[in-house]
Amino acid sequence: MAQVQIVSEGPNYRHQIRSGAHAVIADEPATLGGQGAGLAPFDLYLASLSACTAITLRMYAEKKGWELGQFRAELSSSRDAVGKLVVHRVLHASGALTDAQWQRLLEVVEKTPVTLVMREGATITSERGPA
């Protein structure tokens, strides 16, 4: 499905993440010992969900012939009383959508591929590779 590689660039926690021809810098903020040169790991987590949210809703709206106009999703995360991660999405579109269309978009967003995987969890394995 997907494949990425991360390589340490040296200073503190700055790393380059590559997927095919694309690259992103990951880092921690200065308050955590990083350089603040890129997205922190949980920012990347929310970024993947926001990208899937925007792409899925844009595809759905286009299929239905709805004009979203400029679409924006604002995501935030926090921990609940028992420490479980809670992600909240706020969706915005400049297009003139009806209440019924918005209700359908809110139903669709609950079933985006990344939303479903994040809710179900994933099996994660690790192994040692050659140097």
Short mmCIF file of N, CA and C in Angstrom, two decimals:
data_model
loop_
_atom_site.label_atom_id
_atom_site.label_comp_id
_atom_site.label_asym_id
_atom_site.label_seq_id
_atom_site.Cartn_x
_atom_site.Cartn_y
_atom_site.Cartn_z
N MET A 1 0.82 -1.20 0.00
CA MET A 1 0.00 0.00 0.00
C MET A 1 0.86 1.26 0.00
N ALA A 2 1.65 1.44 1.04
CA ALA A 2 2.48 2.63 1.15
C ALA A 2 3.85 2.24 1.65
N GLN A 3 4.84 3.02 1.30
CA GLN A 3 6.19 2.76 1.77
C GLN A 3 6.91 4.08 1.95
N VAL A 4 7.56 4.24 3.10
CA VAL A 4 8.36 5.43 3.37
C VAL A 4 9.69 5.01 3.96
N GLN A 5 10.65 5.91 3.86
CA GLN A 5 11.97 5.70 4.46
C GLN A 5 12.32 6.98 5.21
N ILE A 6 12.89 6.83 6.39
CA ILE A 6 13.32 7.99 7.15
C ILE A 6 14.82 7.89 7.39
N VAL A 7 15.51 9.01 7.21
CA VAL A 7 16.96 9.05 7.36
C VAL A 7 17.31 10.22 8.28
N SER A 8 18.20 9.95 9.23
CA SER A 8 18.68 11.00 10.12
C SER A 8 19.59 11.93 9.35
N GLU A 9 19.35 13.22 9.49
CA GLU A 9 20.20 14.21 8.83
C GLU A 9 21.26 14.76 9.77
N GLY A 10 21.29 14.30 10.98
CA GLY A 10 22.35 14.71 11.89
C GLY A 10 21.93 15.57 13.06
N PRO A 11 21.63 16.85 12.83
CA PRO A 11 21.43 17.73 14.00
C PRO A 11 20.17 17.36 14.79
N ASN A 12 20.39 17.05 16.05
CA ASN A 12 19.32 16.75 16.98
C ASN A 12 18.34 15.71 16.40
N TYR A 13 17.09 16.09 16.25
CA TYR A 13 16.06 15.12 15.85
C TYR A 13 15.53 15.34 14.44
N ARG A 14 16.23 16.13 13.67
CA ARG A 14 15.80 16.41 12.29
C ARG A 14 16.02 15.15 11.44
N HIS A 15 14.98 14.76 10.72
CA HIS A 15 15.04 13.59 9.85
C HIS A 15 14.32 13.91 8.54
N GLN A 16 14.77 13.26 7.48
CA GLN A 16 14.12 13.41 6.20
C GLN A 16 13.31 12.15 5.92
N ILE A 17 12.04 12.33 5.64
CA ILE A 17 11.14 11.23 5.29
C ILE A 17 10.95 11.27 3.78
N ARG A 18 11.14 10.13 3.13
CA ARG A 18 10.97 10.05 1.67
C ARG A 18 9.93 8.99 1.33
N SER A 19 9.15 9.33 0.32
CA SER A 19 8.22 8.38 -0.28
C SER A 19 8.25 8.64 -1.78
N GLY A 20 8.88 7.74 -2.49
CA GLY A 20 9.06 7.96 -3.92
C GLY A 20 9.88 9.21 -4.15
N ALA A 21 9.36 10.14 -4.96
CA ALA A 21 10.07 11.37 -5.29
C ALA A 21 9.79 12.50 -4.30
N HIS A 22 9.02 12.23 -3.26
CA HIS A 22 8.60 13.27 -2.33
C HIS A 22 9.36 13.19 -1.02
N ALA A 23 9.61 14.36 -0.42
CA ALA A 23 10.34 14.40 0.84
C ALA A 23 9.67 15.38 1.81
N VAL A 24 9.73 15.04 3.08
CA VAL A 24 9.20 15.88 4.16
C VAL A 24 10.22 15.86 5.29
N ILE A 25 10.38 16.96 5.98
CA ILE A 25 11.27 17.01 7.13
C ILE A 25 10.44 16.80 8.40
N ALA A 26 10.93 15.92 9.25
CA ALA A 26 10.32 15.71 10.56
C ALA A 26 11.32 16.17 11.62
N ASP A 27 10.82 16.76 12.67
CA ASP A 27 11.67 17.25 13.74
C ASP A 27 10.81 17.43 14.98
N GLU A 28 11.43 17.72 16.07
CA GLU A 28 10.73 18.09 17.29
C GLU A 28 10.91 19.59 17.50
N PRO A 29 9.99 20.21 18.23
CA PRO A 29 10.18 21.64 18.52
C PRO A 29 11.38 21.85 19.43
N ALA A 30 11.86 23.07 19.46
CA ALA A 30 13.03 23.39 20.29
C ALA A 30 12.78 23.07 21.76
N THR A 31 11.54 23.20 22.20
CA THR A 31 11.22 22.91 23.61
C THR A 31 11.44 21.45 23.97
N LEU A 32 11.50 20.58 22.96
CA LEU A 32 11.76 19.15 23.19
C LEU A 32 13.14 18.73 22.69
N GLY A 33 14.00 19.71 22.41
CA GLY A 33 15.37 19.40 22.01
C GLY A 33 15.61 19.37 20.52
N GLY A 34 14.60 19.63 19.73
CA GLY A 34 14.77 19.64 18.28
C GLY A 34 15.10 21.03 17.76
N GLN A 35 15.05 21.14 16.45
CA GLN A 35 15.34 22.41 15.78
C GLN A 35 14.05 23.11 15.33
N GLY A 36 12.92 22.42 15.41
CA GLY A 36 11.68 22.99 14.89
C GLY A 36 11.71 23.13 13.38
N ALA A 37 12.51 22.27 12.71
CA ALA A 37 12.72 22.39 11.26
C ALA A 37 11.67 21.68 10.42
N GLY A 38 10.77 20.96 11.06
CA GLY A 38 9.76 20.22 10.31
C GLY A 38 8.62 19.82 11.22
N LEU A 39 7.73 19.06 10.67
CA LEU A 39 6.57 18.59 11.42
C LEU A 39 6.99 17.58 12.48
N ALA A 40 6.40 17.70 13.66
CA ALA A 40 6.63 16.73 14.72
C ALA A 40 5.81 15.47 14.42
N PRO A 41 6.17 14.33 15.00
CA PRO A 41 5.48 13.08 14.70
C PRO A 41 3.95 13.14 14.81
N PHE A 42 3.41 13.74 15.86
CA PHE A 42 1.95 13.81 15.96
C PHE A 42 1.35 14.80 14.97
N ASP A 43 2.12 15.80 14.54
CA ASP A 43 1.66 16.67 13.46
C ASP A 43 1.52 15.86 12.17
N LEU A 44 2.48 14.99 11.92
CA LEU A 44 2.41 14.13 10.73
C LEU A 44 1.22 13.18 10.81
N TYR A 45 0.93 12.68 12.00
CA TYR A 45 -0.23 11.82 12.22
C TYR A 45 -1.52 12.55 11.82
N LEU A 46 -1.67 13.77 12.33
CA LEU A 46 -2.85 14.55 11.99
C LEU A 46 -2.84 14.96 10.52
N ALA A 47 -1.65 15.22 9.97
CA ALA A 47 -1.55 15.60 8.56
C ALA A 47 -2.05 14.48 7.65
N SER A 48 -1.73 13.24 7.98
CA SER A 48 -2.20 12.13 7.14
C SER A 48 -3.72 12.02 7.19
N LEU A 49 -4.30 12.23 8.36
CA LEU A 49 -5.76 12.18 8.48
C LEU A 49 -6.39 13.37 7.77
N SER A 50 -5.79 14.55 7.89
CA SER A 50 -6.36 15.72 7.22
C SER A 50 -6.28 15.59 5.70
N ALA A 51 -5.18 15.05 5.20
CA ALA A 51 -5.05 14.85 3.74
C ALA A 51 -6.10 13.88 3.23
N CYS A 52 -6.28 12.78 3.95
CA CYS A 52 -7.29 11.79 3.54
C CYS A 52 -8.69 12.39 3.62
N THR A 53 -8.93 13.18 4.66
CA THR A 53 -10.22 13.85 4.81
C THR A 53 -10.51 14.75 3.61
N ALA A 54 -9.57 15.63 3.29
CA ALA A 54 -9.77 16.59 2.21
C ALA A 54 -9.91 15.91 0.86
N ILE A 55 -9.04 14.94 0.59
CA ILE A 55 -9.07 14.26 -0.70
C ILE A 55 -10.37 13.47 -0.85
N THR A 56 -10.76 12.73 0.17
CA THR A 56 -11.98 11.91 0.10
C THR A 56 -13.21 12.79 -0.10
N LEU A 57 -13.32 13.87 0.67
CA LEU A 57 -14.49 14.73 0.53
C LEU A 57 -14.51 15.46 -0.81
N ARG A 58 -13.35 15.86 -1.30
CA ARG A 58 -13.28 16.50 -2.63
C ARG A 58 -13.73 15.50 -3.70
N MET A 59 -13.25 14.27 -3.62
CA MET A 59 -13.65 13.24 -4.60
C MET A 59 -15.15 12.99 -4.53
N TYR A 60 -15.68 12.87 -3.32
CA TYR A 60 -17.11 12.61 -3.15
C TYR A 60 -17.94 13.76 -3.71
N ALA A 61 -17.56 15.00 -3.37
CA ALA A 61 -18.30 16.16 -3.85
C ALA A 61 -18.26 16.25 -5.37
N GLU A 62 -17.10 16.00 -5.96
CA GLU A 62 -17.00 16.04 -7.42
C GLU A 62 -17.89 14.98 -8.06
N LYS A 63 -17.91 13.78 -7.48
CA LYS A 63 -18.76 12.71 -7.99
C LYS A 63 -20.23 13.10 -7.95
N LYS A 64 -20.62 13.82 -6.91
CA LYS A 64 -22.02 14.25 -6.74
C LYS A 64 -22.34 15.54 -7.51
N GLY A 65 -21.30 16.21 -8.03
CA GLY A 65 -21.51 17.48 -8.72
C GLY A 65 -21.71 18.64 -7.77
N TRP A 66 -21.22 18.50 -6.54
CA TRP A 66 -21.33 19.57 -5.53
C TRP A 66 -20.10 20.45 -5.60
N GLU A 67 -20.27 21.73 -5.44
CA GLU A 67 -19.15 22.66 -5.44
C GLU A 67 -18.73 22.95 -4.00
N LEU A 68 -17.58 22.40 -3.61
CA LEU A 68 -17.06 22.65 -2.26
C LEU A 68 -16.44 24.04 -2.14
N GLY A 69 -15.95 24.56 -3.26
CA GLY A 69 -15.17 25.79 -3.19
C GLY A 69 -13.86 25.49 -2.50
N GLN A 70 -13.39 26.43 -1.70
CA GLN A 70 -12.17 26.17 -0.93
C GLN A 70 -12.56 25.31 0.27
N PHE A 71 -11.87 24.17 0.39
CA PHE A 71 -12.14 23.27 1.52
C PHE A 71 -10.98 23.35 2.50
N ARG A 72 -11.32 23.34 3.78
CA ARG A 72 -10.30 23.37 4.83
C ARG A 72 -10.75 22.47 5.97
N ALA A 73 -9.82 21.70 6.50
CA ALA A 73 -10.08 20.89 7.69
C ALA A 73 -9.06 21.28 8.75
N GLU A 74 -9.54 21.56 9.94
CA GLU A 74 -8.67 21.89 11.06
C GLU A 74 -8.73 20.72 12.04
N LEU A 75 -7.59 20.12 12.32
CA LEU A 75 -7.55 18.97 13.21
C LEU A 75 -6.74 19.30 14.45
N SER A 76 -7.19 18.80 15.57
CA SER A 76 -6.46 18.97 16.82
C SER A 76 -6.53 17.66 17.59
N SER A 77 -5.57 17.47 18.46
CA SER A 77 -5.57 16.26 19.27
C SER A 77 -5.37 16.63 20.73
N SER A 78 -5.88 15.77 21.59
CA SER A 78 -5.72 15.92 23.03
C SER A 78 -5.83 14.52 23.64
N ARG A 79 -5.64 14.45 24.93
CA ARG A 79 -5.80 13.19 25.65
C ARG A 79 -7.01 13.32 26.57
N ASP A 80 -7.80 12.24 26.65
CA ASP A 80 -8.93 12.27 27.57
C ASP A 80 -8.48 11.92 28.99
N ALA A 81 -9.41 11.75 29.89
CA ALA A 81 -9.10 11.54 31.30
C ALA A 81 -8.29 10.27 31.55
N VAL A 82 -8.43 9.27 30.67
CA VAL A 82 -7.67 8.02 30.85
C VAL A 82 -6.44 7.96 29.94
N GLY A 83 -6.15 9.06 29.25
CA GLY A 83 -4.95 9.12 28.42
C GLY A 83 -5.13 8.69 26.98
N LYS A 84 -6.36 8.39 26.56
CA LYS A 84 -6.60 7.98 25.18
C LYS A 84 -6.58 9.21 24.27
N LEU A 85 -5.96 9.05 23.09
CA LEU A 85 -5.88 10.15 22.13
C LEU A 85 -7.26 10.44 21.56
N VAL A 86 -7.61 11.71 21.53
CA VAL A 86 -8.87 12.17 20.95
C VAL A 86 -8.52 13.16 19.84
N VAL A 87 -9.02 12.91 18.64
CA VAL A 87 -8.79 13.79 17.50
C VAL A 87 -10.12 14.44 17.14
N HIS A 88 -10.08 15.76 16.95
CA HIS A 88 -11.27 16.51 16.60
C HIS A 88 -11.04 17.20 15.26
N ARG A 89 -12.02 17.04 14.34
CA ARG A 89 -11.96 17.69 13.02
C ARG A 89 -13.03 18.77 12.93
N VAL A 90 -12.66 19.91 12.40
CA VAL A 90 -13.62 20.96 12.06
C VAL A 90 -13.48 21.19 10.57
N LEU A 91 -14.57 21.03 9.83
CA LEU A 91 -14.56 21.12 8.38
C LEU A 91 -15.17 22.43 7.91
N HIS A 92 -14.57 23.03 6.89
CA HIS A 92 -15.04 24.29 6.32
C HIS A 92 -15.05 24.16 4.80
N ALA A 93 -16.06 24.72 4.17
CA ALA A 93 -16.10 24.79 2.71
C ALA A 93 -16.75 26.12 2.33
N SER A 94 -16.18 26.80 1.35
CA SER A 94 -16.73 28.09 0.93
C SER A 94 -17.89 27.94 -0.04
N GLY A 95 -18.08 26.73 -0.59
CA GLY A 95 -19.19 26.50 -1.52
C GLY A 95 -20.53 26.55 -0.80
N ALA A 96 -21.56 26.86 -1.55
CA ALA A 96 -22.92 26.94 -1.00
C ALA A 96 -23.52 25.53 -0.91
N LEU A 97 -23.28 24.88 0.23
CA LEU A 97 -23.80 23.53 0.44
C LEU A 97 -25.04 23.59 1.33
N THR A 98 -25.98 22.71 1.05
CA THR A 98 -27.19 22.64 1.87
C THR A 98 -26.89 21.89 3.17
N ASP A 99 -27.80 22.00 4.13
CA ASP A 99 -27.65 21.24 5.37
C ASP A 99 -27.61 19.74 5.09
N ALA A 100 -28.40 19.29 4.13
CA ALA A 100 -28.42 17.86 3.78
C ALA A 100 -27.08 17.43 3.18
N GLN A 101 -26.48 18.27 2.35
CA GLN A 101 -25.17 17.96 1.79
C GLN A 101 -24.11 17.91 2.88
N TRP A 102 -24.15 18.87 3.80
CA TRP A 102 -23.20 18.85 4.91
C TRP A 102 -23.38 17.60 5.76
N GLN A 103 -24.61 17.22 6.00
CA GLN A 103 -24.85 16.01 6.79
C GLN A 103 -24.24 14.79 6.10
N ARG A 104 -24.39 14.71 4.80
CA ARG A 104 -23.80 13.59 4.05
C ARG A 104 -22.28 13.63 4.10
N LEU A 105 -21.68 14.81 3.97
CA LEU A 105 -20.22 14.92 4.07
C LEU A 105 -19.73 14.49 5.44
N LEU A 106 -20.48 14.84 6.48
CA LEU A 106 -20.09 14.43 7.84
C LEU A 106 -20.22 12.92 8.02
N GLU A 107 -21.13 12.28 7.30
CA GLU A 107 -21.23 10.82 7.32
C GLU A 107 -20.06 10.19 6.55
N VAL A 108 -19.75 10.75 5.39
CA VAL A 108 -18.66 10.23 4.56
C VAL A 108 -17.33 10.36 5.27
N VAL A 109 -17.08 11.48 5.95
CA VAL A 109 -15.79 11.72 6.59
C VAL A 109 -15.51 10.68 7.68
N GLU A 110 -16.55 10.10 8.25
CA GLU A 110 -16.37 9.08 9.28
C GLU A 110 -15.86 7.76 8.70
N LYS A 111 -15.86 7.65 7.37
CA LYS A 111 -15.48 6.39 6.72
C LYS A 111 -14.30 6.55 5.77
N THR A 112 -13.52 7.64 5.91
CA THR A 112 -12.36 7.76 5.03
C THR A 112 -11.38 6.63 5.36
N PRO A 113 -10.57 6.21 4.40
CA PRO A 113 -9.65 5.10 4.66
C PRO A 113 -8.74 5.29 5.87
N VAL A 114 -8.15 6.48 6.02
CA VAL A 114 -7.25 6.70 7.15
C VAL A 114 -8.04 6.77 8.47
N THR A 115 -9.23 7.35 8.44
CA THR A 115 -10.08 7.36 9.64
C THR A 115 -10.33 5.95 10.12
N LEU A 116 -10.70 5.07 9.21
CA LEU A 116 -11.02 3.69 9.59
C LEU A 116 -9.80 2.96 10.15
N VAL A 117 -8.65 3.14 9.52
CA VAL A 117 -7.43 2.47 10.01
C VAL A 117 -7.03 3.01 11.37
N MET A 118 -7.12 4.32 11.56
CA MET A 118 -6.75 4.89 12.85
C MET A 118 -7.68 4.39 13.95
N ARG A 119 -8.95 4.20 13.62
CA ARG A 119 -9.90 3.71 14.63
C ARG A 119 -9.69 2.23 14.96
N GLU A 120 -9.34 1.45 13.95
CA GLU A 120 -9.17 0.01 14.20
C GLU A 120 -7.80 -0.34 14.74
N GLY A 121 -6.84 0.56 14.53
CA GLY A 121 -5.47 0.25 14.95
C GLY A 121 -4.78 -0.55 13.86
N ALA A 122 -3.53 -0.84 14.07
CA ALA A 122 -2.75 -1.58 13.09
C ALA A 122 -1.79 -2.51 13.81
N THR A 123 -1.46 -3.60 13.16
CA THR A 123 -0.41 -4.48 13.65
C THR A 123 0.92 -3.88 13.19
N ILE A 124 1.82 -3.67 14.10
CA ILE A 124 3.12 -3.08 13.76
C ILE A 124 4.20 -4.08 14.15
N THR A 125 5.04 -4.43 13.17
CA THR A 125 6.14 -5.37 13.43
C THR A 125 7.46 -4.64 13.20
N SER A 126 8.53 -5.15 13.77
CA SER A 126 9.86 -4.55 13.60
C SER A 126 10.89 -5.65 13.47
N GLU A 127 11.94 -5.36 12.74
CA GLU A 127 13.06 -6.29 12.62
C GLU A 127 14.33 -5.52 12.37
N ARG A 128 15.45 -6.15 12.60
CA ARG A 128 16.74 -5.52 12.34
C ARG A 128 17.11 -5.73 10.88
N GLY A 129 17.58 -4.67 10.23
CA GLY A 129 18.03 -4.75 8.86
C GLY A 129 19.54 -4.64 8.79
N PRO A 130 20.10 -4.83 7.61
CA PRO A 130 21.55 -4.69 7.46
C PRO A 130 21.98 -3.24 7.66
N ALA A 131 23.21 -3.05 8.08
CA ALA A 131 23.74 -1.70 8.32
C ALA A 131 23.85 -0.90 7.05
#
